[in-house]
Amino acid sequence: VFPITEAVAEEFQKLNPSVKVTVGISGTGGGFKKFAIGETDIQNASRPIKDSEAEAAAAGGIEFVEIPVAFDGLSIVVNPQNTWASSLTVAELKKIWEPGSKINNWSQVRPGFPNKPIKLYGAGTDSGTFDYFTEAICGKEGASRPDYQASEDDNTLVTGVAGDPSALGYFGFAYYSENKDKLKLVGIDNGNGPVLPNEATINDGTYAPLARPLFLYVAMKSAERPEVKAFVEFYLSATGRQLVAEVGYVPLPDAAYELALKRFHEGKTGSLFSGGSQIGVKIEDLLKR
């Protein structure tokens, strides 16, 4: 979510030069720890808040509003020198990434793939991307083999895959879009043939199971401050939506932004996602609850 918030903060500060917006990177899990003790006003999240994190926030006296702000498609990528893996099935990805997996060569993934080593790159365990990927692919949040090159910073993963012909990695679609000249996208086959992530397939859900919503969590006490309220309203405005697209993410339907803004103005606290990712559920339907 960092690239969106960074872009929104930059534009907001141009219009409001007296307001300083500080945006930091810590991974979703690490960020929620700070949010729960009141260190931050707003928390970016690439997955919904967990029940345990919501409980920690409540214990710290933090009430929050959950606001979806964009769609992302977790992108599976290889090095451009990889000429064989134009697509992978969800079952093949699971076989590669699940706990206890011993796959270390492309020939073990599919008959006909060459006898070449695989080096894996993926999100660190503090990242919401890690939580979402493991739940969507391996069937359980946090279920992953540990022997891969991990980072909470997607730019580090981009550099790794771009420089390693044996690489297979995953990260947010915006980071692929920014670096498409040095990466190769892999189609995901969930039973209906390979699908590549793009605005249409992420928005309509056909890029399953790796299309996901991204969130802001706003502390209610902080939202009473005019500058915080104005920042959230700007984030959900037409300008904010335009910035979502400019940095490589997929805007939500207009109705979803309107419902999210209404929810914010009405101060509806708590999570609509009940501590889980609710893969495949429409955002607008959740926001109407």
mmCIF file of C-alpha atoms in Angstrom:
data_model
loop_
_atom_site.group_PDB
_atom_site.id
_atom_site.type_symbol
_atom_site.label_atom_id
_atom_site.label_comp_id
_atom_site.label_asym_id
_atom_site.label_seq_id
_atom_site.Cartn_x
_atom_site.Cartn_y
_atom_site.Cartn_z
ATOM 1 C CA VAL A 1 0.000 0.000 0.000
ATOM 2 C CA PHE A 2 3.052 2.216 0.567
ATOM 3 C CA PRO A 3 3.311 3.558 -3.042
ATOM 4 C CA ILE A 4 -0.328 4.756 -2.962
ATOM 5 C CA THR A 5 -0.072 6.412 0.444
ATOM 6 C CA GLU A 6 3.247 8.009 -0.477
ATOM 7 C CA ALA A 7 1.738 9.491 -3.669
ATOM 8 C CA VAL A 8 -1.426 10.675 -1.874
ATOM 9 C CA ALA A 9 0.643 12.220 0.950
ATOM 10 C CA GLU A 10 2.839 14.073 -1.554
ATOM 11 C CA GLU A 11 -0.160 15.595 -3.367
ATOM 12 C CA PHE A 12 -1.986 16.352 -0.117
ATOM 13 C CA GLN A 13 1.027 18.230 1.270
ATOM 14 C CA LYS A 14 1.271 20.325 -1.911
ATOM 15 C CA LEU A 15 -2.289 21.500 -1.267
ATOM 16 C CA ASN A 16 -1.759 21.751 2.504
ATOM 17 C CA PRO A 17 1.847 22.930 2.980
ATOM 18 C CA SER A 18 1.386 23.446 6.727
ATOM 19 C CA VAL A 19 0.638 19.709 7.239
ATOM 20 C CA LYS A 20 3.479 17.180 7.436
ATOM 21 C CA VAL A 21 2.540 13.580 6.585
ATOM 22 C CA THR A 22 5.168 10.989 7.528
ATOM 23 C CA VAL A 23 4.902 7.624 5.727
ATOM 24 C CA GLY A 24 7.043 4.704 6.938
ATOM 25 C CA ILE A 25 7.608 1.095 5.777
ATOM 26 C CA SER A 26 7.325 -1.696 8.344
ATOM 27 C CA GLY A 27 5.162 -4.446 6.841
ATOM 28 C CA THR A 28 1.506 -4.863 7.792
ATOM 29 C CA GLY A 29 2.160 -6.944 10.923
ATOM 30 C CA GLY A 30 4.851 -4.612 12.245
ATOM 31 C CA GLY A 31 2.684 -1.595 11.461
ATOM 32 C CA PHE A 32 -0.301 -2.937 13.409
ATOM 33 C CA LYS A 33 1.927 -3.321 16.500
ATOM 34 C CA LYS A 34 2.697 0.420 16.348
ATOM 35 C CA PHE A 35 -0.922 1.295 15.555
ATOM 36 C CA ALA A 36 -2.180 -0.669 18.595
ATOM 37 C CA ILE A 37 -0.131 1.436 21.007
ATOM 38 C CA GLY A 38 -1.062 4.748 19.412
ATOM 39 C CA GLU A 39 2.262 5.424 17.679
ATOM 40 C CA THR A 40 0.560 6.036 14.327
ATOM 41 C CA ASP A 41 -2.699 7.687 13.230
ATOM 42 C CA ILE A 42 -3.259 5.605 10.107
ATOM 43 C CA GLN A 43 -2.129 2.085 9.244
ATOM 44 C CA ASN A 44 -1.641 0.812 5.689
ATOM 45 C CA ALA A 45 -2.479 -2.880 5.313
ATOM 46 C CA SER A 46 -2.196 -5.331 2.435
ATOM 47 C CA ARG A 47 -4.534 -7.732 4.264
ATOM 48 C CA PRO A 48 -7.392 -7.282 6.742
ATOM 49 C CA ILE A 49 -6.576 -6.811 10.419
ATOM 50 C CA LYS A 50 -6.330 -10.087 12.366
ATOM 51 C CA ASP A 51 -8.568 -10.692 15.385
ATOM 52 C CA SER A 52 -5.480 -10.713 17.620
ATOM 53 C CA GLU A 53 -4.392 -7.316 16.228
ATOM 54 C CA ALA A 54 -7.872 -5.846 16.703
ATOM 55 C CA GLU A 55 -7.827 -7.124 20.303
ATOM 56 C CA ALA A 56 -4.390 -5.533 20.868
ATOM 57 C CA ALA A 57 -5.725 -2.225 19.511
ATOM 58 C CA ALA A 58 -8.764 -2.434 21.809
ATOM 59 C CA ALA A 59 -6.459 -3.125 24.767
ATOM 60 C CA GLY A 60 -4.525 0.023 23.834
ATOM 61 C CA GLY A 61 -7.739 2.054 23.696
ATOM 62 C CA ILE A 62 -7.618 2.339 19.897
ATOM 63 C CA GLU A 63 -10.927 2.260 18.018
ATOM 64 C CA PHE A 64 -10.532 2.228 14.242
ATOM 65 C CA VAL A 65 -12.384 2.521 10.949
ATOM 66 C CA GLU A 66 -11.436 0.024 8.222
ATOM 67 C CA ILE A 67 -11.296 1.554 4.725
ATOM 68 C CA PRO A 68 -10.576 -0.413 1.523
ATOM 69 C CA VAL A 69 -8.656 1.832 -0.895
ATOM 70 C CA ALA A 70 -7.576 -0.245 -3.919
ATOM 71 C CA PHE A 71 -7.243 -3.670 -5.483
ATOM 72 C CA ASP A 72 -3.925 -5.412 -6.031
ATOM 73 C CA GLY A 73 -3.001 -8.590 -7.844
ATOM 74 C CA LEU A 74 -0.178 -10.497 -6.219
ATOM 75 C CA SER A 75 2.130 -11.049 -9.169
ATOM 76 C CA ILE A 76 4.127 -14.213 -9.760
ATOM 77 C CA VAL A 77 7.303 -13.314 -11.615
ATOM 78 C CA VAL A 78 10.420 -14.893 -13.086
ATOM 79 C CA ASN A 79 13.574 -13.561 -14.681
ATOM 80 C CA PRO A 80 13.212 -12.664 -18.404
ATOM 81 C CA GLN A 81 15.751 -15.416 -19.218
ATOM 82 C CA ASN A 82 13.162 -17.970 -18.072
ATOM 83 C CA THR A 83 11.582 -19.190 -21.335
ATOM 84 C CA TRP A 84 9.520 -22.110 -19.966
ATOM 85 C CA ALA A 85 7.349 -20.907 -17.058
ATOM 86 C CA SER A 86 4.804 -18.720 -18.873
ATOM 87 C CA SER A 87 2.137 -20.051 -16.509
ATOM 88 C CA LEU A 88 1.839 -22.109 -13.322
ATOM 89 C CA THR A 89 -1.167 -23.757 -11.728
ATOM 90 C CA VAL A 90 -2.226 -22.976 -8.161
ATOM 91 C CA ALA A 91 -1.386 -26.612 -7.330
ATOM 92 C CA GLU A 92 2.148 -26.180 -8.723
ATOM 93 C CA LEU A 93 2.649 -22.986 -6.706
ATOM 94 C CA LYS A 94 1.459 -24.791 -3.593
ATOM 95 C CA LYS A 95 3.845 -27.671 -4.284
ATOM 96 C CA ILE A 96 6.737 -25.188 -4.542
ATOM 97 C CA TRP A 97 5.899 -22.981 -1.534
ATOM 98 C CA GLU A 98 4.178 -25.230 1.028
ATOM 99 C CA PRO A 99 5.876 -26.101 4.344
ATOM 100 C CA GLY A 100 8.256 -29.024 3.941
ATOM 101 C CA SER A 101 8.582 -28.572 0.161
ATOM 102 C CA LYS A 102 11.855 -29.961 -1.173
ATOM 103 C CA ILE A 103 11.478 -28.542 -4.676
ATOM 104 C CA ASN A 104 14.719 -26.841 -5.680
ATOM 105 C CA ASN A 105 14.760 -27.516 -9.427
ATOM 106 C CA TRP A 106 12.380 -26.512 -12.222
ATOM 107 C CA SER A 107 12.265 -30.119 -13.473
ATOM 108 C CA GLN A 108 10.461 -31.081 -10.237
ATOM 109 C CA VAL A 109 7.630 -28.646 -10.923
ATOM 110 C CA ARG A 110 6.324 -29.990 -14.244
ATOM 111 C CA PRO A 111 7.437 -32.648 -16.732
ATOM 112 C CA GLY A 112 9.192 -30.866 -19.597
ATOM 113 C CA PHE A 113 10.567 -28.040 -17.464
ATOM 114 C CA PRO A 114 14.387 -27.922 -17.679
ATOM 115 C CA ASN A 115 16.890 -29.251 -15.166
ATOM 116 C CA LYS A 116 17.682 -25.821 -13.719
ATOM 117 C CA PRO A 117 17.749 -24.654 -10.090
ATOM 118 C CA ILE A 118 14.956 -22.540 -8.576
ATOM 119 C CA LYS A 119 15.732 -19.719 -6.178
ATOM 120 C CA LEU A 120 12.679 -18.353 -4.385
ATOM 121 C CA TYR A 121 11.968 -14.719 -3.480
ATOM 122 C CA GLY A 122 8.982 -13.634 -1.421
ATOM 123 C CA ALA A 123 7.507 -11.457 1.273
ATOM 124 C CA GLY A 124 8.876 -11.521 4.819
ATOM 125 C CA THR A 125 6.721 -12.890 7.630
ATOM 126 C CA ASP A 126 5.850 -9.387 8.918
ATOM 127 C CA SER A 127 4.251 -8.547 5.578
ATOM 128 C CA GLY A 128 0.534 -8.677 4.800
ATOM 129 C CA THR A 129 1.551 -9.943 1.370
ATOM 130 C CA PHE A 130 3.053 -13.036 3.046
ATOM 131 C CA ASP A 131 -0.166 -13.627 4.987
ATOM 132 C CA TYR A 132 -2.358 -13.245 1.901
ATOM 133 C CA PHE A 133 -0.174 -15.358 -0.401
ATOM 134 C CA THR A 134 0.146 -18.243 2.055
ATOM 135 C CA GLU A 135 -3.609 -18.308 2.716
ATOM 136 C CA ALA A 136 -4.541 -18.097 -0.986
ATOM 137 C CA ILE A 137 -1.953 -20.597 -2.276
ATOM 138 C CA CYS A 138 -1.088 -22.913 0.618
ATOM 139 C CA GLY A 139 -4.533 -22.846 2.245
ATOM 140 C CA LYS A 140 -3.450 -21.470 5.606
ATOM 141 C CA GLU A 141 -2.092 -18.088 6.626
ATOM 142 C CA GLY A 142 1.610 -18.359 7.463
ATOM 143 C CA ALA A 143 2.014 -21.808 5.881
ATOM 144 C CA SER A 144 5.258 -21.497 3.910
ATOM 145 C CA ARG A 145 8.621 -23.121 3.503
ATOM 146 C CA PRO A 146 11.221 -20.953 5.276
ATOM 147 C CA ASP A 147 14.161 -21.405 2.878
ATOM 148 C CA TYR A 148 13.643 -18.483 0.510
ATOM 149 C CA GLN A 149 14.994 -14.958 0.074
ATOM 150 C CA ALA A 150 12.575 -12.875 2.160
ATOM 151 C CA SER A 151 12.012 -9.133 2.454
ATOM 152 C CA GLU A 152 9.265 -6.757 3.598
ATOM 153 C CA ASP A 153 10.531 -4.339 0.931
ATOM 154 C CA ASP A 154 9.184 -5.320 -2.499
ATOM 155 C CA ASN A 155 11.918 -3.318 -4.257
ATOM 156 C CA THR A 156 14.502 -5.698 -2.744
ATOM 157 C CA LEU A 157 12.564 -8.651 -4.208
ATOM 158 C CA VAL A 158 12.355 -6.956 -7.622
ATOM 159 C CA THR A 159 16.150 -6.515 -7.639
ATOM 160 C CA GLY A 160 16.649 -10.155 -6.631
ATOM 161 C CA VAL A 161 14.417 -11.629 -9.346
ATOM 162 C CA ALA A 162 15.747 -9.233 -12.009
ATOM 163 C CA GLY A 163 19.318 -10.318 -11.267
ATOM 164 C CA ASP A 164 18.797 -14.076 -10.926
ATOM 165 C CA PRO A 165 17.966 -16.267 -13.984
ATOM 166 C CA SER A 166 16.818 -19.105 -11.670
ATOM 167 C CA ALA A 167 14.393 -16.878 -9.711
ATOM 168 C CA LEU A 168 10.701 -17.299 -8.955
ATOM 169 C CA GLY A 169 9.118 -14.623 -6.774
ATOM 170 C CA TYR A 170 5.920 -12.870 -5.760
ATOM 171 C CA PHE A 171 5.003 -9.280 -4.851
ATOM 172 C CA GLY A 172 2.392 -6.595 -5.518
ATOM 173 C CA PHE A 173 1.313 -5.749 -9.078
ATOM 174 C CA ALA A 174 2.501 -2.124 -8.811
ATOM 175 C CA TYR A 175 6.080 -3.285 -8.294
ATOM 176 C CA TYR A 176 5.836 -5.476 -11.404
ATOM 177 C CA SER A 177 4.325 -2.568 -13.399
ATOM 178 C CA GLU A 178 7.186 -0.262 -12.405
ATOM 179 C CA ASN A 179 9.799 -2.844 -13.433
ATOM 180 C CA LYS A 180 8.177 -4.770 -16.299
ATOM 181 C CA ASP A 181 11.223 -4.237 -18.543
ATOM 182 C CA LYS A 182 13.344 -6.449 -16.247
ATOM 183 C CA LEU A 183 10.777 -9.006 -15.069
ATOM 184 C CA LYS A 184 8.530 -11.612 -16.698
ATOM 185 C CA LEU A 185 4.977 -12.130 -15.478
ATOM 186 C CA VAL A 186 3.666 -15.678 -14.965
ATOM 187 C CA GLY A 187 0.005 -16.503 -15.680
ATOM 188 C CA ILE A 188 -1.929 -18.257 -12.892
ATOM 189 C CA ASP A 189 -4.145 -21.227 -13.759
ATOM 190 C CA ASN A 190 -6.844 -21.765 -11.144
ATOM 191 C CA GLY A 191 -8.645 -24.377 -13.228
ATOM 192 C CA ASN A 192 -9.883 -22.205 -16.111
ATOM 193 C CA GLY A 193 -6.630 -21.652 -17.981
ATOM 194 C CA PRO A 194 -3.810 -19.171 -17.299
ATOM 195 C CA VAL A 195 -4.773 -15.608 -16.327
ATOM 196 C CA LEU A 196 -2.364 -12.672 -16.081
ATOM 197 C CA PRO A 197 -2.990 -9.842 -13.618
ATOM 198 C CA ASN A 198 -4.190 -6.584 -15.170
ATOM 199 C CA GLU A 199 -6.809 -3.972 -14.334
ATOM 200 C CA ALA A 200 -9.674 -5.999 -15.828
ATOM 201 C CA THR A 201 -8.788 -9.412 -14.343
ATOM 202 C CA ILE A 202 -8.022 -7.970 -10.895
ATOM 203 C CA ASN A 203 -11.248 -5.929 -10.846
ATOM 204 C CA ASP A 204 -13.572 -8.693 -12.019
ATOM 205 C CA GLY A 205 -11.970 -11.380 -9.835
ATOM 206 C CA THR A 206 -10.887 -13.685 -12.677
ATOM 207 C CA TYR A 207 -7.310 -13.312 -11.451
ATOM 208 C CA ALA A 208 -8.115 -15.739 -8.663
ATOM 209 C CA PRO A 209 -7.056 -16.429 -5.999
ATOM 210 C CA LEU A 210 -4.423 -13.653 -5.969
ATOM 211 C CA ALA A 211 -6.542 -10.498 -6.450
ATOM 212 C CA ARG A 212 -6.874 -8.723 -3.107
ATOM 213 C CA PRO A 213 -8.108 -5.485 -1.549
ATOM 214 C CA LEU A 214 -5.736 -3.062 0.185
ATOM 215 C CA PHE A 215 -6.732 -1.073 3.263
ATOM 216 C CA LEU A 216 -6.267 1.934 5.495
ATOM 217 C CA TYR A 217 -7.071 1.660 9.197
ATOM 218 C CA VAL A 218 -7.747 5.034 10.797
ATOM 219 C CA ALA A 219 -7.679 5.570 14.566
ATOM 220 C CA MET A 220 -10.944 7.270 15.560
ATOM 221 C CA LYS A 221 -9.248 9.626 18.042
ATOM 222 C CA SER A 222 -6.876 10.741 15.286
ATOM 223 C CA ALA A 223 -9.789 11.212 12.854
ATOM 224 C CA GLU A 224 -11.124 13.956 15.139
ATOM 225 C CA ARG A 225 -8.135 16.083 14.091
ATOM 226 C CA PRO A 226 -9.061 18.191 11.020
ATOM 227 C CA GLU A 227 -5.842 17.382 9.136
ATOM 228 C CA VAL A 228 -6.313 13.602 9.543
ATOM 229 C CA LYS A 229 -9.972 13.822 8.476
ATOM 230 C CA ALA A 230 -8.982 15.930 5.448
ATOM 231 C CA PHE A 231 -6.223 13.465 4.489
ATOM 232 C CA VAL A 232 -8.598 10.465 4.532
ATOM 233 C CA GLU A 233 -11.206 12.400 2.515
ATOM 234 C CA PHE A 234 -8.519 13.350 -0.018
ATOM 235 C CA TYR A 235 -7.380 9.699 -0.210
ATOM 236 C CA LEU A 236 -10.936 8.624 -1.142
ATOM 237 C CA SER A 237 -11.525 11.529 -3.558
ATOM 238 C CA ALA A 238 -11.356 11.437 -7.363
ATOM 239 C CA THR A 239 -7.737 12.649 -7.104
ATOM 240 C CA GLY A 240 -6.884 9.795 -4.733
ATOM 241 C CA ARG A 241 -8.457 7.263 -7.098
ATOM 242 C CA GLN A 242 -6.417 8.689 -9.970
ATOM 243 C CA LEU A 243 -3.227 8.298 -7.914
ATOM 244 C CA VAL A 244 -4.134 4.657 -7.175
ATOM 245 C CA ALA A 245 -4.054 3.980 -10.927
ATOM 246 C CA GLU A 246 -0.973 6.139 -11.549
ATOM 247 C CA VAL A 247 1.190 4.113 -9.157
ATOM 248 C CA GLY A 248 0.079 0.812 -10.712
ATOM 249 C CA TYR A 249 -2.806 -0.409 -8.560
ATOM 250 C CA VAL A 250 -6.447 -0.907 -9.531
ATOM 251 C CA PRO A 251 -9.055 1.556 -8.214
ATOM 252 C CA LEU A 252 -12.175 0.160 -6.558
ATOM 253 C CA PRO A 253 -15.582 0.812 -8.165
ATOM 254 C CA ASP A 254 -16.791 4.381 -7.451
ATOM 255 C CA ALA A 255 -19.633 3.016 -5.305
ATOM 256 C CA ALA A 256 -17.105 1.351 -2.997
ATOM 257 C CA TYR A 257 -15.269 4.650 -2.380
ATOM 258 C CA GLU A 258 -18.569 6.401 -1.666
ATOM 259 C CA LEU A 259 -19.589 3.670 0.800
ATOM 260 C CA ALA A 260 -16.143 3.757 2.439
ATOM 261 C CA LEU A 261 -16.331 7.543 2.869
ATOM 262 C CA LYS A 262 -19.834 7.227 4.356
ATOM 263 C CA ARG A 263 -18.530 4.605 6.770
ATOM 264 C CA PHE A 264 -15.685 6.932 7.779
ATOM 265 C CA HIS A 265 -17.993 9.933 8.299
ATOM 266 C CA GLU A 266 -20.407 7.824 10.354
ATOM 267 C CA GLY A 267 -17.525 6.536 12.491
ATOM 268 C CA LYS A 268 -18.386 2.862 11.969
ATOM 269 C CA THR A 269 -15.603 1.095 13.833
ATOM 270 C CA GLY A 270 -14.278 -2.459 13.646
ATOM 271 C CA SER A 271 -13.434 -4.846 10.821
ATOM 272 C CA LEU A 272 -15.883 -6.051 8.175
ATOM 273 C CA PHE A 273 -13.566 -8.928 7.344
ATOM 274 C CA SER A 274 -13.806 -10.731 10.692
ATOM 275 C CA GLY A 275 -10.067 -11.345 10.902
ATOM 276 C CA GLY A 276 -9.805 -13.156 7.556
ATOM 277 C CA SER A 277 -9.213 -12.274 3.923
ATOM 278 C CA GLN A 278 -12.663 -13.411 2.680
ATOM 279 C CA ILE A 279 -11.165 -14.276 -0.708
ATOM 280 C CA GLY A 280 -13.740 -13.801 -3.477
ATOM 281 C CA VAL A 281 -16.177 -11.541 -1.557
ATOM 282 C CA LYS A 282 -17.192 -8.264 -3.264
ATOM 283 C CA ILE A 283 -16.038 -5.101 -1.492
ATOM 284 C CA GLU A 284 -19.306 -3.214 -2.069
ATOM 285 C CA ASP A 285 -21.316 -6.039 -0.488
ATOM 286 C CA LEU A 286 -19.132 -5.930 2.626
ATOM 287 C CA LEU A 287 -19.329 -2.140 2.903
ATOM 288 C CA LYS A 288 -23.143 -2.274 2.859
ATOM 289 C CA ARG A 289 -23.171 -4.381 6.038
#
